[in-house]
Amino acid sequence: MEEQKLKIMVIDDENIVGKRLKPALEKTGDIVETFEEGEKALARFDKEPFDIVVTDIRMEKINGIEILERILAKSSRTKVIIITGYATVEVAREALSKGAFDFIAKPFKPDDLRAIIARASKELKS
Amino acid sequence: MHCRAVYGEMIMRILEKFKKITHKEPGIRDFCIQTIRFRKLLENARGLLALLADGNEKVLGEYILDRHYVTSLIDSSVERLGMMIYDACVLVPEFGETLYTQYDRHKRRAGELISQNSPSATKDMEANTNISSDPEYRLLSDVLTWLNGEPSDPGSTVIDFMKQTFVRVLKHIDTGNNSTIELLLSNNVSKAPGSNMFLLDLWEDAVVPSVKPHSPYAINCIPLKLLLMDADGDNLSPLLDDKNKTATWVATASEYQLSLKILEPDCSFHLEATVSRHEPSDFIFIFADTTINTENILPQGFHTEITNYGQLAWKLDTASKDIEDSLISIGRNLSPKTV
Amino acid sequence: MPFASENTAMREMDYHFRFRYETLRSLLNKNGGALQILSDLEADLNHIHYYDERIKRSIRRLITEILLMAQELNLLTKNRHTDLYETIFALRDRTDMIFKEGLSAADQPMALMISGIEKKPDPALIGGKAFGLYTLSKFFSDLVPPGFVMTTAAYNLLLEKNNLSDRIRILLTNLDVTTDRDQFKSRTQTIRRWIREAIVPEEIEKAIREYAEKISKTFPDTLWALRSSAVLEDGAHSFAGQFDTELQIHSENLVSAYKQVLAGKFNDRAVSYKIHKNIREIDTPMAVLFMPMIDPVAAGVIYTSELNATESDTMAINSVPGLANRMVKGEEPGDTFLVSKKTLPKLIKTIPASRDDSSTTKADYIKPEKLLEIAELAIDAEKKFGFSMDIEWAVDKNEKVHLLQARRLNITPSENETEGLFKRGKDTLPTLEGGTTIFPGRAEGPVIFLTPETDLSEVPDGAVVVAQQPKTEYAPILPKIAAFLVMEGNPVGHLATLVREFAVPCIFGLGKNLKILAGKNIISVNATKRAVYTGIRWPGIRESVLARIASKNRHEKTGPLYDLILKLNLTDPDAPSFKAKSCKSAHDVLRFMHEMSVRSMFGFGDAQKRGWKKKSKTLKTGLPIKFQLIDLDKSAMPGAHAVKPDDVASLPFKALWRGISDKSMPWPDRWARQMAGMPADFRETILGGKRGPRRASDTNYAIVAADYLNLNARLAYHYTMVDAMVGPGTENNYVHFRFRGGGASDENRDRRARFLESVLRQSGFGVDRRGDLVTAWRRRYPQNDSENSLEILGKLMVCARELDAVLKNDMDVKRYADYFLKGEYDIFS
């Protein structure tokens, strides 16, 4: 039985993150698009919603919390996963209370993120 | 001075020879505090190894990391090293000045690494396409060289400095510095044949009232119990040349921790272990001088190093079960009869 | 060579200084780590059992660190504090005893029948309500309907399997219902959503199915009622009506109804109730009771004691036709029947729901014989249980009486208010009389009328609150009000139960006349006599009411480990009891060692004092504060005796100074102008210079190094400590802040502490406030964030300086916090 492909969006203003995450997440056959600028990512989202959005919390122009809020306003079923630069409980708390699915602290292995995505995908299907 | 023997169940014969020394004895409390300080030094040394291991893992390129990670790694390494050096100075004040001179050199190097804007791109790395050419990874690679690169001269890397310091301190406190203990013990060594082991109760939790009425005390130190499980109670020796020699041991113990060392003028053997069934903290560490053949003592899976000062061996970051089994083997191997 | 020996001496002196410095750093570093362990422990103990291995490990780690700190302190002070060792070993010993006493939780069943079981169930497993019912079924086996309970083990499993424990914990931490209502609501809402969306583990679904089928054998095709049975519920704390009930549930919907009831554990009322009552999450896992619906013709509640002392021989039965749930929520009035409690109960009086005695409406849905039957059962139950009770009952179509719930009735006023209860006041006539006493006692305070628009968080402490109906939503304000007057109301509703629990003097059923109190300022209430007066009537009563409120709201945690580890007893470093021997907890030892180590650096009473004096430099500033600096690593102009702030090459010092000297700070520079002509001595005295009236510990001192700052200041009667390590890395950075004292009244100092708490929390600090002592920390943040935190602290030190004289009421706390956060600093001048 073929699993349905997930559409995943990755937003991080450090290009190393997207560059490394894209191939790692595509291994499971999901569709991954990466963005370094939040606004561009949001514009893309307007055209076509994504199942999962992975976004960094600290970015120059627009921060992850704002992205979270705007994504959920557009599509409440989308699961948003926040990347925190360092373990900050406060930020994680704010993100969770605003509806983020979960968070992950840098540095992390793509497999760790994949485990969270797998959980999110299970919830999407149920 | 008041001493009393303590009795356990399966290890009766050995326990008959135990001398329990309580905290109230003069000098004992200070000895306990120094033991706890030494364990702290060991913990800090382990911390440095863990940082190195973490860096080595991350540099393989599988991780999503940023420059921030590398800066933190440098910072934490200097901090850990500083903590360890401080412990060393508390244990052996006369080393202090030299140690801080060396430490300051590493600290300066750390500062240079952090402020370094364009890390060196060695030919090695350009040739190797597996290692990323991202600047974060290049800096990380430089940091790892500082921590544990090929030593051009002894003590030039952080890890080298750490190991040297560690062994110097250990030898110093195991030989020169424990005259108080030796004096205390010399008056109380049992005349009975066989080995003598003195039990110092680090936190007053290593010996507890037994549930069985006929044996008023039981050993509550998990690593010591394991070590003695299969051991021969009459003689525990680190495989000395002279098989007839009676070895005297000091076990400083608490529920999860054991510091065990031999009290012999011409022989140095020191074991540190934590067994709490909490994997991240469980470990065994052994130091033995070059006269001892550790190959006959150590079970498989130990990291071993032979230095000019003596032999180092340790096992950590493994399942608790593995640590437990290793301790049982070591105890068995230390009993000459089984050899 | 004559120089050689001098050089050696210099070098030795330098190393000696270096080692002291490293010792202090090591000690402070451990102190930071230990405080982190303490705050983690405090949080963990709300979620993990105290005998859990994880708790034991952290405590052992904590005590080891403390012992090493004691060794370091002794290195700094030439063994002046060796008696600490004894204290520390004793702490370790005593905590070990506590762990030994702890029980290891065995495998617990997911579901249990509540009646007909042999073994007495554990209330911690099935919850208070189910346990009450179990006990009731022992005595009245044929009157309690069969049912089963999904245990707290099932609840824990559901949370665990859905990865919810930690997430809920994060959202519940630092949750303050009174200051930020929106944040509070959004968090509780999120938690409820998580639970409703949770995937129910198969073993739980299976258990629900199997147990429901067992009961269906005697109750075919039944509908179900699901009720919460939280641990602690119906025990020491009533939790009355705090949790949700699901009625008329079809068998196929039991699982989703189950989640619905679990989610109700986190409804706003229940969460704020727990915060106010200081009940820990770990103590209230949720069991859920499943019972077949009784289709009642009448239902209600009976109290085995009437609440008005004069009528102690009567019982009150409250009743409605059909289901009673709206009545107990206070949403629908019920008929009240007073029954005499003699050997043969007799109906004495009927008060219809309309409260109109002359009304012709009759309660014809229930026969008097039934009421008497219920009364007899209740008297019987009271005898068997041994205390006054309130019992929920229902009568079905076949006139069979069922008992649905039973709990203890709390009607004893606290000692404070019994005192002088019956003394006669002045002979003025009450403004208003009547109603039913819900809880006796006297109180006075400003009148506040509750309307649907009232923001409950705005109700001031000590108010006399007037409401039309006793709605359960009002529960959050009960801990802070002086008295509660209600126009309508039903003495058996949930709110009445809560009122008694919080011991708030309260009268229900005062009628529309209450409106005449509108526009009155202060009123006095005697709930015992059911009388309300305008104005102040009893001297001293307001103070005792406020004291009661303060003591109720004090966030005093308890638990076997609390006294030994977390409790801070040594709060005043100037008190004679500030000694090693007075240390009762690990926290005390830490506090003591920290103070002593910092003092030792300045060599108070130390033989080496002069040596250190040489090392200290005067800080030259244009501001009216004076500091002496000790420079640990030559980061502040070696050789100079006085330095400018700009010359101090310490990252944390620079950041803090940026805040203190910020142009927008309301420094009273006019002082400097006004005092330009005054003698220097006098100025020094006023401005707290070194010749001011102070003791040694009052001195403003800062210890600096390139990446380190420790500052102790005493400004305008309060004490401030900043301890910070800031470098380019992240792992080792920390900023600690402590603030205490002030010259104003207790209340005002308390308000300033709350102001600080609010600002610091919103600026990303972790905060602990005990009275006027505020401790705040921000650890493991990058250089930039840590520097910003210090800048905020610098500004706070300036702005909060005299705030204890400014914050006149509770509303000011939030207002001023907002001013500060918005950068409107002028208001603070």
Coordinates of N, CA, C and O in Angstrom, one line a residue, chain B residues 86, chain C residues 13-28 72-78 80-81 592-617 628-634 696-697 699-705 708-712 723:
Chain B
Y86 N 40.8 23.5 38.3 CA 40.5 24.0 39.7 C 40.5 22.8 40.7 O 41.1 22.9 41.8
Chain C
M13 N 52.0 35.9 45.5 CA 50.9 36.8 45.8 C 49.9 36.7 44.6 O 48.7 36.6 44.9
D14 N 50.4 36.8 43.4 CA 49.5 36.8 42.3 C 48.8 35.4 42.2 O 47.6 35.4 41.9
Y15 N 49.5 34.3 42.4 CA 48.9 33.0 42.3 C 47.8 32.9 43.5 O 46.7 32.4 43.3
H16 N 48.2 33.4 44.6 CA 47.3 33.4 45.7 C 46.0 34.1 45.4 O 44.9 33.6 45.6
F17 N 46.1 35.2 44.8 CA 45.0 36.0 44.3 C 44.2 35.2 43.3 O 43.0 35.1 43.3
R18 N 45.0 34.7 42.4 CA 44.3 33.9 41.3 C 43.5 32.7 41.8 O 42.4 32.5 41.4
F19 N 44.1 32.1 42.8 CA 43.4 30.9 43.3 C 42.2 31.3 44.1 O 41.1 30.6 44.0
R20 N 42.2 32.4 44.8 CA 41.0 32.9 45.5 C 39.9 33.2 44.5 O 38.8 32.9 44.6
Y21 N 40.4 33.9 43.4 CA 39.4 34.2 42.4 C 38.8 33.0 41.7 O 37.6 32.9 41.6
E22 N 39.7 32.0 41.4 CA 39.1 30.8 40.8 C 38.2 30.1 41.8 O 37.2 29.5 41.4
T23 N 38.5 30.1 43.1 CA 37.7 29.5 44.1 C 36.3 30.2 44.1 O 35.3 29.5 44.1
L24 N 36.3 31.5 44.1 CA 35.1 32.2 44.1 C 34.2 31.9 42.9 O 33.0 31.6 42.9
R25 N 34.9 31.9 41.7 CA 34.2 31.6 40.5 C 33.6 30.2 40.5 O 32.5 30.0 40.2
S26 N 34.4 29.3 41.0 CA 34.0 27.9 41.1 C 32.7 27.8 42.0 O 31.7 27.2 41.7
L27 N 32.8 28.5 43.1 CA 31.7 28.5 44.1 C 30.5 29.1 43.5 O 29.4 28.5 43.6
L28 N 30.6 30.2 42.8 CA 29.5 30.9 42.3 C 28.9 30.1 41.1 O 27.7 30.1 40.9
E72 N 35.0 24.9 49.2 CA 35.5 26.1 48.5 C 35.4 27.3 49.5 O 36.3 28.1 49.6
L73 N 34.2 27.4 50.1 CA 34.0 28.5 51.1 C 35.1 28.4 52.2 O 35.6 29.4 52.6
N74 N 35.4 27.2 52.6 CA 36.4 27.0 53.6 C 37.8 27.4 53.1 O 38.6 27.9 53.9
L75 N 38.0 27.2 51.9 CA 39.3 27.6 51.3 C 39.4 29.1 51.3 O 40.4 29.7 51.5
L76 N 38.3 29.8 51.0 CA 38.2 31.2 51.0 C 38.4 31.8 52.4 O 38.9 33.0 52.5
T77 N 37.9 31.1 53.4 CA 37.8 31.8 54.7 C 38.7 31.1 55.7 O 38.4 31.3 56.9
K78 N 39.7 30.4 55.3 CA 40.5 29.7 56.2 C 39.7 28.8 57.2 O 39.9 29.0 58.4
R80 N 36.7 28.8 58.2 CA 35.9 29.3 59.3 C 34.5 28.7 59.3 O 33.7 28.9 60.2
H81 N 34.1 27.9 58.3 CA 32.8 27.4 58.2 C 32.8 25.9 58.2 O 31.9 25.3 57.5
F592 N 23.5 30.9 52.5 CA 24.5 31.2 53.5 C 25.9 31.3 52.8 O 26.6 32.2 53.0
M593 N 26.2 30.2 52.1 CA 27.5 30.1 51.5 C 27.7 31.2 50.5 O 28.8 31.8 50.4
H594 N 26.7 31.5 49.7 CA 26.8 32.6 48.7 C 27.2 33.9 49.4 O 28.2 34.6 49.0
E595 N 26.4 34.2 50.4 CA 26.7 35.5 51.1 C 28.1 35.5 51.7 O 28.8 36.5 51.6
M596 N 28.5 34.4 52.4 CA 29.7 34.4 53.0 C 30.9 34.5 52.0 O 31.9 35.1 52.3
S597 N 30.7 33.9 50.9 CA 31.8 33.9 49.9 C 32.0 35.3 49.4 O 33.2 35.7 49.2
V598 N 30.9 35.9 49.1 CA 31.1 37.3 48.5 C 31.7 38.2 49.6 O 32.6 39.0 49.3
R599 N 31.2 38.1 50.8 CA 31.8 38.9 51.9 C 33.3 38.6 52.1 O 34.0 39.6 52.3
S600 N 33.6 37.4 51.9 CA 35.0 37.0 52.2 C 35.9 37.7 51.1 O 37.1 38.0 51.4
M601 N 35.4 37.9 49.9 CA 36.2 38.6 48.9 C 36.6 40.0 49.3 O 37.6 40.5 48.9
F602 N 35.7 40.6 50.1 CA 36.1 42.0 50.5 C 36.7 42.0 51.9 O 36.9 43.0 52.5
G603 N 37.0 40.8 52.3 CA 37.9 40.6 53.5 C 37.3 41.2 54.8 O 38.0 41.7 55.6
F604 N 36.0 41.1 54.9 CA 35.4 41.6 56.2 C 35.9 40.8 57.3 O 35.7 39.6 57.4
G605 N 36.6 41.5 58.3 CA 37.1 40.7 59.4 C 38.2 39.8 59.1 O 38.6 38.9 59.8
D606 N 38.8 40.0 57.9 CA 39.8 39.1 57.4 C 41.2 39.7 57.7 O 41.3 40.9 57.5
A607 N 42.1 38.9 58.1 CA 43.5 39.4 58.4 C 44.1 40.0 57.1 O 44.9 40.9 57.2
Q608 N 43.6 39.5 56.0 CA 44.3 40.0 54.8 C 43.6 41.2 54.2 O 43.8 41.6 53.0
K609 N 42.7 41.8 54.9 CA 41.9 42.8 54.4 C 42.6 43.9 53.6 O 42.3 44.3 52.6
R610 N 43.8 44.3 54.2 CA 44.5 45.4 53.6 C 45.0 45.0 52.2 O 45.0 45.8 51.3
G611 N 45.4 43.8 52.1 CA 45.8 43.3 50.8 C 44.7 43.5 49.7 O 45.0 43.9 48.6
W612 N 43.5 43.2 50.1 CA 42.4 43.3 49.1 C 42.0 44.7 48.9 O 41.7 45.1 47.8
K613 N 42.1 45.5 49.9 CA 41.7 46.9 49.8 C 42.6 47.5 48.6 O 42.1 48.3 47.8
K614 N 43.8 47.1 48.6 CA 44.7 47.7 47.6 C 44.2 47.3 46.2 O 44.4 48.1 45.3
K615 N 43.6 46.2 46.1 CA 43.1 45.8 44.8 C 41.8 46.5 44.4 O 41.4 46.4 43.3
S616 N 41.1 47.1 45.4 CA 39.9 47.7 45.0 C 40.0 49.1 44.5 O 40.9 49.8 44.9
K617 N 39.2 49.4 43.5 CA 39.2 50.7 42.8 C 37.9 51.4 43.0 O 36.8 50.8 43.0
Q628 N 32.8 50.4 44.7 CA 34.1 50.0 44.7 C 34.2 48.8 43.9 O 33.4 47.9 44.0
L629 N 35.3 48.7 43.1 CA 35.4 47.5 42.2 C 36.6 46.7 42.6 O 37.6 47.2 43.0
I630 N 36.4 45.4 42.6 CA 37.5 44.5 42.7 C 37.7 43.8 41.4 O 36.7 43.2 40.8
D631 N 38.9 43.9 40.9 CA 39.1 43.5 39.5 C 39.9 42.2 39.6 O 41.0 42.1 40.1
L632 N 39.3 41.2 39.0 CA 39.8 39.8 39.2 C 40.9 39.5 38.2 O 41.8 38.7 38.5
D633 N 40.8 40.0 37.0 CA 41.8 39.5 36.0 C 42.3 40.7 35.2 O 42.5 40.6 34.0
K634 N 42.5 41.8 35.9 CA 43.1 43.0 35.3 C 42.2 43.5 34.1 O 42.8 44.0 33.1
A696 N 29.1 47.4 57.3 CA 30.0 46.9 56.3 C 29.3 46.2 55.2 O 29.6 46.4 54.0
S697 N 28.3 45.5 55.5 CA 27.6 44.7 54.4 C 26.8 45.6 53.5 O 26.2 45.2 52.5
T699 N 27.9 48.1 51.9 CA 28.8 48.7 50.9 C 28.4 48.3 49.5 O 28.1 47.1 49.3
N700 N 28.4 49.2 48.6 CA 28.2 48.9 47.2 C 29.5 48.4 46.6 O 30.4 49.2 46.4
Y701 N 29.5 47.1 46.3 CA 30.8 46.6 45.8 C 30.5 45.8 44.5 O 29.4 45.1 44.4
A702 N 31.4 45.8 43.6 CA 31.3 45.0 42.4 C 32.6 44.2 42.2 O 33.7 44.8 42.3
I703 N 32.5 42.9 41.9 CA 33.6 42.1 41.5 C 33.5 41.9 40.0 O 32.5 41.5 39.5
V704 N 34.6 42.3 39.3 CA 34.5 42.1 37.9 C 35.6 41.3 37.3 O 36.7 41.3 37.9
A705 N 35.4 40.6 36.2 CA 36.4 40.0 35.4 C 35.9 40.1 33.9 O 34.8 40.6 33.7
Y708 N 32.8 38.3 33.8 CA 32.1 38.0 35.1 C 31.8 39.3 35.8 O 32.5 40.3 35.7
L709 N 30.6 39.3 36.5 CA 30.3 40.4 37.3 C 29.5 39.9 38.5 O 28.6 39.1 38.4
N710 N 29.9 40.4 39.7 CA 29.1 40.2 40.9 C 28.9 41.5 41.6 O 29.9 42.2 41.9
L711 N 27.7 42.0 41.7 CA 27.5 43.3 42.2 C 26.5 43.2 43.4 O 25.5 42.5 43.3
N712 N 26.9 43.9 44.5 CA 26.0 43.9 45.6 C 25.8 45.4 45.9 O 26.7 46.1 46.2
D723 N 24.6 38.7 39.7 CA 25.7 37.8 39.5 C 25.6 37.3 38.1 O 24.6 36.7 37.7

